[in-house]
mmCIF file of C-alpha atoms and ligand atoms in Angstrom:
data_model
loop_
_atom_site.group_PDB
_atom_site.id
_atom_site.type_symbol
_atom_site.label_atom_id
_atom_site.label_comp_id
_atom_site.label_asym_id
_atom_site.label_seq_id
_atom_site.Cartn_x
_atom_site.Cartn_y
_atom_site.Cartn_z
ATOM 1 C CA MET X 1 28.016 -44.879 -63.529
ATOM 2 C CA ASN X 2 29.204 -44.407 -60.000
ATOM 3 C CA ASP X 3 30.575 -46.590 -57.139
ATOM 4 C CA ARG X 4 27.253 -46.405 -55.401
ATOM 5 C CA GLU X 5 25.966 -47.992 -58.871
ATOM 6 C CA LEU X 6 28.318 -50.531 -58.910
ATOM 7 C CA ARG X 7 27.641 -51.859 -55.459
ATOM 8 C CA LEU X 8 27.758 -55.601 -55.091
ATOM 9 C CA THR X 9 24.991 -56.613 -53.286
ATOM 10 C CA MET X 10 25.272 -60.057 -51.331
ATOM 11 C CA ILE X 11 22.034 -60.054 -49.810
ATOM 12 C CA CYS X 12 20.120 -56.659 -49.422
ATOM 13 C CA ASP X 13 17.347 -57.706 -47.130
ATOM 14 C CA ASP X 14 16.654 -56.572 -43.289
ATOM 15 C CA ASP X 15 15.632 -59.335 -42.227
ATOM 16 C CA ARG X 16 17.202 -62.899 -41.949
ATOM 17 C CA PRO X 17 16.588 -64.871 -45.495
ATOM 18 C CA SER X 18 15.033 -68.275 -45.634
ATOM 19 C CA HIS X 19 17.445 -70.855 -47.429
ATOM 20 C CA ASP X 20 15.870 -71.354 -50.634
ATOM 21 C CA GLU X 21 16.858 -70.426 -54.076
ATOM 22 C CA ARG X 22 15.897 -66.619 -53.894
ATOM 23 C CA ALA X 23 17.812 -63.798 -52.685
ATOM 24 C CA PRO X 24 16.325 -62.390 -49.727
ATOM 25 C CA GLY X 25 14.486 -59.064 -50.138
ATOM 26 C CA ASP X 26 15.157 -57.540 -53.463
ATOM 27 C CA GLY X 27 13.481 -60.585 -55.363
ATOM 28 C CA HIS X 28 16.457 -61.888 -57.317
ATOM 29 C CA THR X 29 17.169 -65.405 -57.922
ATOM 30 C CA ARG X 30 20.671 -66.920 -57.039
ATOM 31 C CA ARG X 31 21.419 -66.641 -60.808
ATOM 32 C CA GLN X 32 20.589 -62.823 -61.035
ATOM 33 C CA PHE X 33 22.434 -62.530 -57.653
ATOM 34 C CA LEU X 34 25.593 -63.912 -59.460
ATOM 35 C CA GLN X 35 24.846 -62.238 -62.678
ATOM 36 C CA ARG X 36 24.631 -58.935 -60.757
ATOM 37 C CA ALA X 37 28.103 -59.485 -58.994
ATOM 38 C CA SER X 38 29.827 -60.555 -62.270
ATOM 39 C CA CYS X 39 28.381 -57.664 -64.253
ATOM 40 C CA ALA X 40 29.727 -55.335 -61.440
ATOM 41 C CA VAL X 41 32.935 -56.602 -61.621
ATOM 42 C CA GLY X 42 33.123 -56.179 -65.184
ATOM 43 C CA ALA X 43 31.914 -52.677 -64.938
ATOM 44 C CA LEU X 44 34.829 -51.614 -62.403
ATOM 45 C CA ALA X 45 37.243 -53.387 -64.775
ATOM 46 C CA ALA X 46 35.927 -51.332 -67.833
ATOM 47 C CA LEU X 47 36.553 -48.154 -65.591
ATOM 48 C CA GLY X 48 40.145 -49.141 -65.006
ATOM 49 C CA LEU X 49 39.883 -48.642 -61.095
ATOM 50 C CA PRO X 50 42.895 -49.759 -59.041
ATOM 51 C CA ALA X 51 43.503 -53.143 -58.967
ATOM 52 C CA GLU X 52 42.974 -53.168 -55.073
ATOM 53 C CA VAL X 53 39.173 -52.244 -55.863
ATOM 54 C CA MET X 54 39.045 -55.175 -58.110
ATOM 55 C CA ALA X 55 41.056 -57.625 -55.620
ATOM 56 C CA LEU X 56 38.232 -59.083 -53.940
ATOM 57 C CA PRO X 57 35.800 -60.736 -56.598
ATOM 58 C CA ILE X 58 32.358 -62.189 -54.847
ATOM 59 C CA SER X 59 31.182 -65.581 -55.633
ATOM 60 C CA GLU X 60 28.703 -68.326 -53.805
ATOM 61 C CA VAL X 61 30.634 -71.261 -51.895
ATOM 62 C CA SER X 62 29.026 -74.351 -50.585
ATOM 63 C CA GLY X 63 30.482 -75.885 -47.412
ATOM 64 C CA GLU X 64 30.973 -79.421 -47.025
ATOM 65 C CA SER X 65 29.844 -81.146 -43.775
ATOM 66 C CA SER X 66 31.870 -82.916 -41.787
ATOM 67 C CA PRO X 67 30.735 -86.409 -41.173
ATOM 68 C CA ALA X 68 30.823 -86.007 -37.277
ATOM 69 C CA SER X 69 28.466 -82.832 -37.385
ATOM 70 C CA ASP X 70 26.855 -80.409 -39.777
ATOM 71 C CA ALA X 71 28.373 -77.419 -37.445
ATOM 72 C CA VAL X 72 31.839 -78.133 -39.069
ATOM 73 C CA GLN X 73 31.997 -77.030 -42.746
ATOM 74 C CA ARG X 74 34.943 -77.509 -44.991
ATOM 75 C CA TYR X 75 35.814 -75.099 -47.760
ATOM 76 C CA PRO X 76 38.562 -75.035 -50.310
ATOM 77 C CA ILE X 77 40.961 -72.515 -49.541
ATOM 78 C CA PRO X 78 40.595 -69.924 -52.137
ATOM 79 C CA SER X 79 43.371 -69.441 -54.466
ATOM 80 C CA THR X 80 43.148 -65.880 -54.649
ATOM 81 C CA ASP X 81 42.014 -62.651 -52.492
ATOM 82 C CA SER X 82 38.221 -62.982 -52.745
ATOM 83 C CA VAL X 83 34.854 -62.825 -50.951
ATOM 84 C CA LYS X 84 32.780 -66.126 -50.926
ATOM 85 C CA ILE X 85 29.413 -66.544 -49.411
ATOM 86 C CA ASP X 86 27.988 -69.693 -48.445
ATOM 87 C CA ARG X 87 24.370 -68.595 -47.725
ATOM 88 C CA LYS X 88 22.973 -72.057 -46.660
ATOM 89 C CA ASN X 89 25.427 -71.834 -43.630
ATOM 90 C CA GLU X 90 25.609 -67.903 -43.481
ATOM 91 C CA VAL X 91 29.330 -67.741 -43.626
ATOM 92 C CA ILE X 92 31.332 -65.380 -45.472
ATOM 93 C CA LEU X 93 34.679 -66.604 -46.257
ATOM 94 C CA VAL X 94 37.404 -64.155 -47.037
ATOM 95 C CA ARG X 95 40.659 -64.425 -48.208
ATOM 96 C CA TYR X 96 42.590 -61.142 -47.757
ATOM 97 C CA GLN X 97 46.493 -60.358 -47.834
ATOM 98 C CA GLY X 98 47.573 -63.973 -47.221
ATOM 99 C CA ARG X 99 44.815 -64.859 -44.554
ATOM 100 C CA VAL X 100 41.383 -66.798 -44.588
ATOM 101 C CA TYR X 101 38.817 -65.492 -42.261
ATOM 102 C CA ALA X 102 35.096 -66.916 -41.813
ATOM 103 C CA PHE X 103 32.599 -64.508 -40.878
ATOM 104 C CA GLY X 104 28.834 -64.556 -39.864
ATOM 105 C CA LEU X 105 26.833 -63.325 -42.547
ATOM 106 C CA TRP X 106 25.211 -60.805 -40.145
ATOM 107 C CA CYS X 107 26.099 -57.336 -38.913
ATOM 108 C CA PRO X 108 26.846 -57.283 -35.179
ATOM 109 C CA HIS X 109 24.572 -54.523 -34.350
ATOM 110 C CA GLN X 110 21.218 -56.094 -35.476
ATOM 111 C CA ASN X 111 21.848 -59.045 -37.369
ATOM 112 C CA THR X 112 21.109 -57.202 -40.918
ATOM 113 C CA ALA X 113 22.763 -59.162 -43.789
ATOM 114 C CA LEU X 114 25.787 -57.447 -44.882
ATOM 115 C CA ASN X 115 26.710 -56.458 -48.192
ATOM 116 C CA TRP X 116 30.303 -56.370 -49.838
ATOM 117 C CA VAL X 117 30.650 -53.130 -51.690
ATOM 118 C CA ALA X 118 33.622 -53.446 -54.225
ATOM 119 C CA GLY X 119 33.947 -50.182 -55.119
ATOM 120 C CA ASP X 120 34.670 -49.092 -51.394
ATOM 121 C CA HIS X 121 36.404 -52.432 -50.507
ATOM 122 C CA GLN X 122 34.391 -52.828 -47.617
ATOM 123 C CA PHE X 123 31.430 -54.921 -45.777
ATOM 124 C CA GLN X 124 28.626 -52.460 -45.135
ATOM 125 C CA CYS X 125 25.440 -52.646 -43.456
ATOM 126 C CA PRO X 126 22.376 -51.310 -45.145
ATOM 127 C CA LYS X 127 20.386 -50.750 -42.203
ATOM 128 C CA HIS X 128 22.589 -48.304 -40.191
ATOM 129 C CA HIS X 129 25.198 -48.175 -42.837
ATOM 130 C CA SER X 130 28.436 -49.757 -40.380
ATOM 131 C CA LYS X 131 31.515 -50.297 -42.159
ATOM 132 C CA TYR X 132 33.923 -52.835 -41.995
ATOM 133 C CA GLN X 133 37.321 -53.965 -43.482
ATOM 134 C CA PRO X 134 37.704 -57.415 -45.354
ATOM 135 C CA THR X 135 39.584 -58.288 -42.039
ATOM 136 C CA GLY X 136 35.970 -58.191 -40.399
ATOM 137 C CA GLN X 137 37.569 -54.757 -38.522
ATOM 138 C CA PHE X 138 35.058 -52.075 -37.695
ATOM 139 C CA ILE X 139 35.393 -48.746 -39.521
ATOM 140 C CA SER X 140 32.676 -46.468 -38.768
ATOM 141 C CA GLY X 141 28.692 -46.832 -38.117
ATOM 142 C CA ARG X 142 26.453 -47.717 -35.277
ATOM 143 C CA ALA X 143 27.838 -51.346 -34.354
ATOM 144 C CA THR X 144 29.897 -51.571 -31.399
ATOM 145 C CA ARG X 145 32.263 -54.306 -32.400
ATOM 146 C CA ASN X 146 34.110 -56.009 -35.415
ATOM 147 C CA MET X 147 32.140 -58.462 -37.710
ATOM 148 C CA ASP X 148 31.809 -61.780 -35.866
ATOM 149 C CA ARG X 149 34.398 -64.501 -36.674
ATOM 150 C CA TYR X 150 34.103 -68.041 -36.618
ATOM 151 C CA GLY X 151 36.738 -70.747 -35.567
ATOM 152 C CA ILE X 152 38.719 -71.607 -38.372
ATOM 153 C CA THR X 153 41.752 -74.201 -38.848
ATOM 154 C CA LYS X 154 43.340 -75.372 -41.760
ATOM 155 C CA ASP X 155 43.578 -78.859 -42.615
ATOM 156 C CA GLY X 156 45.848 -79.354 -46.131
ATOM 157 C CA THR X 157 44.091 -77.209 -48.966
ATOM 158 C CA SER X 158 40.898 -76.826 -46.831
ATOM 159 C CA ALA X 159 39.665 -74.057 -44.278
ATOM 160 C CA VAL X 160 37.565 -75.744 -41.695
ATOM 161 C CA VAL X 161 34.837 -73.615 -39.979
ATOM 162 C CA ASP X 162 33.278 -74.336 -36.699
ATOM 163 C CA LEU X 163 29.733 -73.189 -36.857
ATOM 164 C CA ASP X 164 29.487 -73.534 -32.978
ATOM 165 C CA MET X 165 32.656 -71.421 -32.390
ATOM 166 C CA ILE X 166 31.691 -67.938 -33.094
ATOM 167 C CA TRP X 167 33.754 -65.334 -31.607
ATOM 168 C CA GLN X 168 32.934 -61.420 -30.747
ATOM 169 C CA SER X 169 35.676 -58.924 -30.732
ATOM 170 C CA ASP X 170 34.412 -57.297 -27.727
ATOM 171 C CA LYS X 171 33.924 -60.318 -25.687
ATOM 172 C CA ASP X 172 36.376 -62.537 -26.872
ATOM 173 C CA ALA X 173 39.036 -60.566 -27.938
ATOM 174 C CA ALA X 174 42.216 -63.239 -28.035
ATOM 175 C CA GLN X 175 39.961 -66.120 -29.737
ATOM 176 C CA TRP X 176 38.584 -63.381 -32.651
ATOM 177 C CA GLN X 177 42.089 -62.175 -33.170
ATOM 178 C CA ALA X 178 43.193 -65.506 -33.537
ATOM 179 C CA ALA X 179 40.430 -66.955 -36.111
ATOM 180 C CA SER X 180 42.489 -66.761 -39.050
ATOM 181 C CA ILE X 181 44.419 -69.221 -41.013
ATOM 182 C CA PRO X 182 47.339 -68.689 -43.452
ATOM 183 C CA ALA X 183 46.146 -69.099 -47.154
HETATM 184 S S1 FES A 1 22.158 -53.385 -38.133
HETATM 185 FE FE1 FES A 1 24.130 -52.998 -39.121
HETATM 186 S S2 FES A 1 24.562 -51.150 -38.143
HETATM 187 FE FE2 FES A 1 22.684 -51.357 -37.403
#
């Protein structure tokens, strides 16, 4: 089994998914989706790959809406480096090297759902193969900017994400740069 076969698919459809129990595009249910992620991480461990490769396990998370607005979602700050997916709200929450980031789920090129590819330690777009670091920084491909970041603030042990505030690195460079919190 090689790295490609170990690919962790967050969502593998080219189109935006419906918000139901099915992982769009590949016909897998949410349970199957998580089982695949879990199996792949286990396979990485079995191969004895470097700790950094295994450092960002993937799982699902649900945001808690603010009483004032569904556009403000609250998440527990992850206790370890990881990738968490809130499919209902289309948010990717990443804890990486002491910072927490909230990204839009979609590739900034043509809105394709991104994959977290644990073996490569990257987000990758299945449509035109753009690649991004865990910080959302663009690496290569057809996209012309980094992954879009949501506004995020820290409240105690929670990350508070404002879905009405999404920053594009080419248009909102300062806000994009500032959109992370300490873990
Ligand atoms: S849609 Fe992602 S690179 Fe084109």
